[in-house]
PDB file of C-alpha atoms in Angstrom:
ATOM      1  CA  UNK A 252       0.076   0.032   0.185  1.00  0.00           C
ATOM      2  CA  UNK A 253       1.374   3.455  -0.877  1.00  0.00           C
ATOM      3  CA  UNK A 254       1.829   6.018   2.192  1.00  0.00           C
ATOM      4  CA  UNK A 255      -0.767   8.992   1.874  1.00  0.00           C
ATOM      5  CA  UNK A 256       0.009  12.344   1.516  1.00  0.00           C
ATOM      6  CA  UNK A 257      -0.031  14.927   4.729  1.00  0.00           C
ATOM      7  CA  UNK A 258      -1.200  18.466   4.093  1.00  0.00           C
ATOM      8  CA  UNK A 259      -0.793  20.965   6.827  1.00  0.00           C
ATOM      9  CA  UNK A 260      -2.754  24.491   6.867  1.00  0.00           C
ATOM     10  CA  UNK A 261      -1.181  27.582   7.927  1.00  0.00           C
ATOM     11  CA  UNK A 262      -1.304  31.042   8.379  1.00  0.00           C
ATOM     12  CA  UNK A 263      -2.367  33.831  11.049  1.00  0.00           C
ATOM     13  CA  UNK A 264      -6.133  33.508  12.870  1.00  0.00           C
ATOM     14  CA  UNK A 265      -9.103  34.311  10.728  1.00  0.00           C
ATOM     15  CA  UNK A 266      -7.037  33.570   7.259  1.00  0.00           C
ATOM     16  CA  UNK A 267      -9.492  30.824   6.171  1.00  0.00           C
ATOM     17  CA  UNK A 268      -7.710  27.566   6.947  1.00  0.00           C
ATOM     18  CA  UNK A 269     -10.466  26.039   8.499  1.00  0.00           C
ATOM     19  CA  UNK A 270     -12.932  26.669   5.743  1.00  0.00           C
ATOM     20  CA  UNK A 271     -10.530  25.893   3.044  1.00  0.00           C
ATOM     21  CA  UNK A 272      -9.558  22.481   4.547  1.00  0.00           C
ATOM     22  CA  UNK A 273     -13.090  21.854   4.858  1.00  0.00           C
ATOM     23  CA  UNK A 274     -13.448  22.452   0.884  1.00  0.00           C
ATOM     24  CA  UNK A 275     -10.527  20.276  -0.010  1.00  0.00           C
ATOM     25  CA  UNK A 276     -11.646  17.564   2.080  1.00  0.00           C
ATOM     26  CA  UNK A 277     -15.142  17.672   0.415  1.00  0.00           C
ATOM     27  CA  UNK A 278     -13.408  17.685  -2.899  1.00  0.00           C
ATOM     28  CA  UNK A 279     -10.819  15.119  -2.859  1.00  0.00           C
ATOM     29  CA  UNK A 280     -13.316  12.984  -1.115  1.00  0.00           C
ATOM     30  CA  UNK A 281     -15.858  13.347  -4.456  1.00  0.00           C
ATOM     31  CA  UNK A 282     -12.586  12.629  -6.304  1.00  0.00           C
ATOM     32  CA  UNK A 283     -12.619   9.286  -4.964  1.00  0.00           C
ATOM     33  CA  UNK A 284      -9.639   9.612  -2.537  1.00  0.00           C
ATOM     34  CA  UNK A 285      -9.782   8.504   1.132  1.00  0.00           C
ATOM     35  CA  UNK A 286      -9.341  11.694   3.454  1.00  0.00           C
ATOM     36  CA  UNK A 287      -9.268  12.682   6.782  1.00  0.00           C
ATOM     37  CA  UNK A 288      -8.975  16.268   8.263  1.00  0.00           C
ATOM     38  CA  UNK A 289      -7.913  17.200  11.598  1.00  0.00           C
ATOM     39  CA  UNK A 290      -6.862  20.093  13.544  1.00  0.00           C
ATOM     40  CA  UNK A 291      -4.155  21.478  16.319  1.00  0.00           C
ATOM     41  CA  UNK A 292      -3.962  21.561  18.845  1.00  0.00           C
ATOM     42  CA  UNK A 293      -6.248  18.735  19.166  1.00  0.00           C
ATOM     43  CA  UNK A 294      -7.149  15.945  16.712  1.00  0.00           C
ATOM     44  CA  UNK A 295      -7.722  13.275  19.605  1.00  0.00           C
ATOM     45  CA  UNK A 296      -8.947  12.898  22.777  1.00  0.00           C
ATOM     46  CA  UNK A 297      -6.174  13.981  24.919  1.00  0.00           C
ATOM     47  CA  UNK A 298      -4.917  16.408  22.258  1.00  0.00           C
ATOM     48  CA  UNK A 299      -8.381  18.163  22.801  1.00  0.00           C
ATOM     49  CA  UNK A 300      -7.892  18.534  26.527  1.00  0.00           C
ATOM     50  CA  UNK A 301      -4.617  19.928  26.144  1.00  0.00           C
ATOM     51  CA  UNK A 302      -6.478  22.300  23.861  1.00  0.00           C
ATOM     52  CA  UNK A 303      -8.440  23.237  26.531  1.00  0.00           C
ATOM     53  CA  UNK A 304      -5.843  24.330  28.853  1.00  0.00           C
ATOM     54  CA  UNK A 305      -3.723  26.264  26.034  1.00  0.00           C
ATOM     55  CA  UNK A 306      -6.914  28.381  25.204  1.00  0.00           C
ATOM     56  CA  UNK A 307      -8.732  28.661  28.631  1.00  0.00           C
ATOM     57  CA  UNK A 308      -8.657  32.297  29.897  1.00  0.00           C
ATOM     58  CA  UNK A 309      -7.933  31.204  33.332  1.00  0.00           C
ATOM     59  CA  UNK A 310      -4.412  30.457  32.200  1.00  0.00           C
ATOM     60  CA  UNK A 311      -2.963  34.123  31.794  1.00  0.00           C
ATOM     61  CA  UNK A 312      -0.350  33.214  33.705  1.00  0.00           C
ATOM     62  CA  UNK A 313       1.000  30.773  31.174  1.00  0.00           C
ATOM     63  CA  UNK A 314       4.716  30.877  30.391  1.00  0.00           C
ATOM     64  CA  UNK A 315       5.707  30.938  26.873  1.00  0.00           C
ATOM     65  CA  UNK A 316       7.831  27.721  27.419  1.00  0.00           C
ATOM     66  CA  UNK A 317       4.662  25.794  29.115  1.00  0.00           C
ATOM     67  CA  UNK A 318       2.646  26.873  26.158  1.00  0.00           C
ATOM     68  CA  UNK A 319       5.156  25.466  23.334  1.00  0.00           C
ATOM     69  CA  UNK A 320       5.170  22.259  25.421  1.00  0.00           C
ATOM     70  CA  UNK A 321       1.658  21.847  25.535  1.00  0.00           C
ATOM     71  CA  UNK A 322       1.464  22.216  22.069  1.00  0.00           C
ATOM     72  CA  UNK A 323       4.264  19.922  21.061  1.00  0.00           C
ATOM     73  CA  UNK A 324       2.445  17.264  23.872  1.00  0.00           C
ATOM     74  CA  UNK A 325      -0.967  17.841  21.443  1.00  0.00           C
ATOM     75  CA  UNK A 326       0.983  17.377  18.305  1.00  0.00           C
ATOM     76  CA  UNK A 327       2.835  14.181  19.909  1.00  0.00           C
ATOM     77  CA  UNK A 328      -0.513  12.757  20.693  1.00  0.00           C
ATOM     78  CA  UNK A 329      -1.839  13.820  17.277  1.00  0.00           C
ATOM     79  CA  UNK A 330       0.913  11.926  15.266  1.00  0.00           C
ATOM     80  CA  UNK A 331       1.166   9.012  16.722  1.00  0.00           C
ATOM     81  CA  UNK A 332      -2.347   8.403  17.257  1.00  0.00           C
ATOM     82  CA  UNK A 333      -3.912   9.851  14.065  1.00  0.00           C
ATOM     83  CA  UNK A 334      -1.579  11.257  11.219  1.00  0.00           C
ATOM     84  CA  UNK A 335       0.966   8.294  11.195  1.00  0.00           C
ATOM     85  CA  UNK A 336      -1.616   5.324  11.340  1.00  0.00           C
ATOM     86  CA  UNK A 337      -3.720   7.164   8.328  1.00  0.00           C
ATOM     87  CA  UNK A 338      -0.905   7.775   6.390  1.00  0.00           C
ATOM     88  CA  UNK A 339       0.187   4.032   6.553  1.00  0.00           C
ATOM     89  CA  UNK A 340      -3.324   3.151   5.341  1.00  0.00           C
ATOM     90  CA  UNK A 341      -2.635   5.583   2.419  1.00  0.00           C
ATOM     91  CA  UNK A 342      -5.080   8.689   3.630  1.00  0.00           C
ATOM     92  CA  UNK A 343      -4.514  12.224   2.330  1.00  0.00           C
ATOM     93  CA  UNK A 344      -4.377  13.808   5.631  1.00  0.00           C
ATOM     94  CA  UNK A 345      -5.262  17.171   6.126  1.00  0.00           C
ATOM     95  CA  UNK A 346      -4.512  19.242   9.430  1.00  0.00           C
ATOM     96  CA  UNK A 347      -5.164  22.730  10.621  1.00  0.00           C
ATOM     97  CA  UNK A 348      -1.927  23.822  11.564  1.00  0.00           C
ATOM     98  CA  UNK A 349       1.241  21.949  12.207  1.00  0.00           C
ATOM     99  CA  UNK A 350       4.913  22.700  13.312  1.00  0.00           C
ATOM    100  CA  UNK A 351       5.278  25.564  11.432  1.00  0.00           C
ATOM    101  CA  UNK A 352       2.448  27.372  13.817  1.00  0.00           C
ATOM    102  CA  UNK A 353       4.435  26.521  16.872  1.00  0.00           C
ATOM    103  CA  UNK A 354       7.750  28.228  15.215  1.00  0.00           C
ATOM    104  CA  UNK A 355       5.688  31.419  14.023  1.00  0.00           C
ATOM    105  CA  UNK A 356       3.870  31.609  17.592  1.00  0.00           C
ATOM    106  CA  UNK A 357       6.284  30.673  20.263  1.00  0.00           C
ATOM    107  CA  UNK A 358       9.459  30.704  18.394  1.00  0.00           C
ATOM    108  CA  UNK A 359       9.022  33.942  16.895  1.00  0.00           C
ATOM    109  CA  UNK A 360       6.548  35.869  18.391  1.00  0.00           C
ATOM    110  CA  UNK A 361       6.865  34.475  21.887  1.00  0.00           C
ATOM    111  CA  UNK A 362      10.393  34.865  21.382  1.00  0.00           C
ATOM    112  CA  UNK A 363      11.442  31.227  22.354  1.00  0.00           C
ATOM    113  CA  UNK A 364      13.597  31.096  19.308  1.00  0.00           C
ATOM    114  CA  UNK A 365      13.101  29.224  15.972  1.00  0.00           C
ATOM    115  CA  UNK A 366      15.753  26.265  16.542  1.00  0.00           C
ATOM    116  CA  UNK A 367      14.662  25.716  20.424  1.00  0.00           C
ATOM    117  CA  UNK A 368      11.080  25.147  19.302  1.00  0.00           C
ATOM    118  CA  UNK A 369      11.919  23.160  16.440  1.00  0.00           C
ATOM    119  CA  UNK A 370      14.033  20.764  18.459  1.00  0.00           C
ATOM    120  CA  UNK A 371      10.999  20.107  20.598  1.00  0.00           C
ATOM    121  CA  UNK A 372       8.577  19.413  17.860  1.00  0.00           C
ATOM    122  CA  UNK A 373      11.285  17.204  16.231  1.00  0.00           C
ATOM    123  CA  UNK A 374      11.034  15.078  19.278  1.00  0.00           C
ATOM    124  CA  UNK A 375       7.364  15.372  19.546  1.00  0.00           C
ATOM    125  CA  UNK A 376       6.616  14.419  16.048  1.00  0.00           C
ATOM    126  CA  UNK A 377       9.533  11.580  15.925  1.00  0.00           C
ATOM    127  CA  UNK A 378      10.533  14.028  12.859  1.00  0.00           C
ATOM    128  CA  UNK A 379       7.544  13.682  10.768  1.00  0.00           C
ATOM    129  CA  UNK A 380       7.455  16.590   8.148  1.00  0.00           C
ATOM    130  CA  UNK A 381       4.380  17.779   6.448  1.00  0.00           C
ATOM    131  CA  UNK A 382       4.588  16.728   2.542  1.00  0.00           C
ATOM    132  CA  UNK A 383       2.825  20.147   1.888  1.00  0.00           C
ATOM    133  CA  UNK A 384       2.563  23.373   3.769  1.00  0.00           C
ATOM    134  CA  UNK A 385      -0.153  25.548   2.568  1.00  0.00           C
ATOM    135  CA  UNK A 386       0.384  28.946   3.848  1.00  0.00           C
ATOM    136  CA  UNK A 387      -2.817  30.893   3.465  1.00  0.00           C
ATOM    137  CA  UNK A 388      -1.334  34.910   3.805  1.00  0.00           C
ATOM    138  CA  UNK A 389      -3.710  37.819   3.744  1.00  0.00           C
ATOM    139  CA  UNK A 390      -2.361  41.158   2.816  1.00  0.00           C
ATOM    140  CA  UNK A 391      -3.020  42.413   6.354  1.00  0.00           C
ATOM    141  CA  UNK A 392      -4.385  40.957   9.629  1.00  0.00           C
ATOM    142  CA  UNK A 393      -7.618  39.325   9.201  1.00  0.00           C
ATOM    143  CA  UNK A 394      -8.004  39.289  13.034  1.00  0.00           C
ATOM    144  CA  UNK A 395     -11.634  39.925  13.993  1.00  0.00           C
ATOM    145  CA  UNK A 396     -12.366  40.497  17.490  1.00  0.00           C
ATOM    146  CA  UNK A 397     -15.527  38.736  18.643  1.00  0.00           C
ATOM    147  CA  UNK A 398     -17.842  39.133  21.342  1.00  0.00           C
ATOM    148  CA  UNK A 399     -15.898  39.494  24.916  1.00  0.00           C
ATOM    149  CA  UNK A 400     -17.327  35.914  25.725  1.00  0.00           C
ATOM    150  CA  UNK A 401     -16.386  34.546  22.641  1.00  0.00           C
ATOM    151  CA  UNK A 402     -12.681  34.981  22.746  1.00  0.00           C
ATOM    152  CA  UNK A 403      -9.989  32.492  24.129  1.00  0.00           C
ATOM    153  CA  UNK A 404      -6.892  33.009  25.806  1.00  0.00           C
ATOM    154  CA  UNK A 405      -4.620  33.289  22.498  1.00  0.00           C
ATOM    155  CA  UNK A 406      -7.758  35.687  20.761  1.00  0.00           C
ATOM    156  CA  UNK A 407      -7.366  37.858  23.903  1.00  0.00           C
ATOM    157  CA  UNK A 408      -3.799  38.598  22.916  1.00  0.00           C
ATOM    158  CA  UNK A 409      -5.330  41.169  20.522  1.00  0.00           C
ATOM    159  CA  UNK A 410      -4.630  43.243  17.762  1.00  0.00           C
ATOM    160  CA  UNK A 411      -1.130  43.655  18.203  1.00  0.00           C
ATOM    161  CA  UNK A 412      -0.230  40.139  18.871  1.00  0.00           C
ATOM    162  CA  UNK A 413      -1.883  38.869  15.647  1.00  0.00           C
ATOM    163  CA  UNK A 414      -0.449  41.456  13.418  1.00  0.00           C
ATOM    164  CA  UNK A 415       3.224  40.353  15.071  1.00  0.00           C
ATOM    165  CA  UNK A 416       2.105  36.786  13.778  1.00  0.00           C
ATOM    166  CA  UNK A 417       1.238  38.093  10.343  1.00  0.00           C
ATOM    167  CA  UNK A 418       4.664  39.851   9.949  1.00  0.00           C
ATOM    168  CA  UNK A 419       6.228  36.524  11.296  1.00  0.00           C
ATOM    169  CA  UNK A 420       4.567  34.260   8.651  1.00  0.00           C
ATOM    170  CA  UNK A 421       5.440  37.300   5.799  1.00  0.00           C
ATOM    171  CA  UNK A 422       9.370  37.023   6.938  1.00  0.00           C
ATOM    172  CA  UNK A 423       9.213  33.339   6.848  1.00  0.00           C
ATOM    173  CA  UNK A 424      11.444  32.266   4.064  1.00  0.00           C
ATOM    174  CA  UNK A 425       9.950  30.134   1.464  1.00  0.00           C
ATOM    175  CA  UNK A 426      10.774  26.471   1.396  1.00  0.00           C
ATOM    176  CA  UNK A 427      10.281  23.391  -1.027  1.00  0.00           C
ATOM    177  CA  UNK A 428       7.273  22.099   0.981  1.00  0.00           C
ATOM    178  CA  UNK A 429       5.481  25.379   1.360  1.00  0.00           C
ATOM    179  CA  UNK A 430       3.246  27.095  -1.089  1.00  0.00           C
ATOM    180  CA  UNK A 431       2.075  30.823  -0.274  1.00  0.00           C
ATOM    181  CA  UNK A 432      -1.814  31.535  -1.202  1.00  0.00           C
ATOM    182  CA  UNK A 433      -3.098  34.737  -1.189  1.00  0.00           C
ATOM    183  CA  UNK A 434      -6.012  34.742   1.062  1.00  0.00           C
ATOM    184  CA  UNK A 435      -7.133  38.000   0.227  1.00  0.00           C
ATOM    185  CA  UNK A 436      -8.682  36.503  -2.933  1.00  0.00           C
ATOM    186  CA  UNK A 437     -12.130  35.436  -2.883  1.00  0.00           C
ATOM    187  CA  UNK A 438     -13.016  31.988  -1.338  1.00  0.00           C
ATOM    188  CA  UNK A 439     -13.297  30.181  -4.716  1.00  0.00           C
ATOM    189  CA  UNK A 440     -10.259  31.583  -5.728  1.00  0.00           C
ATOM    190  CA  UNK A 441      -8.342  30.722  -2.575  1.00  0.00           C
ATOM    191  CA  UNK A 442      -9.724  27.296  -2.755  1.00  0.00           C
ATOM    192  CA  UNK A 443      -8.999  26.599  -6.623  1.00  0.00           C
ATOM    193  CA  UNK A 444      -5.454  27.751  -6.195  1.00  0.00           C
ATOM    194  CA  UNK A 445      -4.999  25.448  -2.859  1.00  0.00           C
ATOM    195  CA  UNK A 446      -6.742  22.603  -4.628  1.00  0.00           C
ATOM    196  CA  UNK A 447      -4.358  23.043  -7.584  1.00  0.00           C
ATOM    197  CA  UNK A 448      -1.191  23.012  -5.577  1.00  0.00           C
ATOM    198  CA  UNK A 449      -2.214  20.156  -3.233  1.00  0.00           C
ATOM    199  CA  UNK A 450      -2.841  17.879  -6.635  1.00  0.00           C
ATOM    200  CA  UNK A 451       0.259  18.846  -8.275  1.00  0.00           C
ATOM    201  CA  UNK A 452       2.204  17.965  -4.900  1.00  0.00           C
ATOM    202  CA  UNK A 453       0.546  14.821  -5.016  1.00  0.00           C
ATOM    203  CA  UNK A 454       1.308  14.081  -8.401  1.00  0.00           C
ATOM    204  CA  UNK A 455       4.951  15.154  -8.290  1.00  0.00           C
ATOM    205  CA  UNK A 456       5.635  12.925  -4.908  1.00  0.00           C
TER     206      UNK A 456
END
């Protein structure tokens, strides 16, 4: 059985990752592929419990190192319980966020260092890399404040934090396994561009 293909959807909050990944799931399912979609932090029962800790508004005293390690712990469970078994069964795996999110949020914006956060995540994931990272990049911050009671701990960081995240993504050097998509386009245009990039990458793997 051929190994599956792993796609991570990345980008700042509000850029449309979840919407696009859901559309991609539906399209490739119609194409006859075996596809699963998941998210980080979370994706497993244990991971979702860790997610709740990370996003809990009562945890305002959380140190950046604690945050990075919790993300890595959730990711470790996600990789070994869900992603790797699915890849072994030949699935196309779609994940809303993966290691790059930690490199941007904790490594760059929180100031822990790109290399340090990378080491933590290499251990957590047994060095599993996404076959393709789709980075949805708007021209300006798309973070929109919701009603106060609807904000989680990271959303409560506010506009300045999210602007820094956007700038960190913009400064991130392109790699051979990363594709930048202009998230300022219409949702249909973003979907079509994303679909074609994934299809091309799968054909060339």
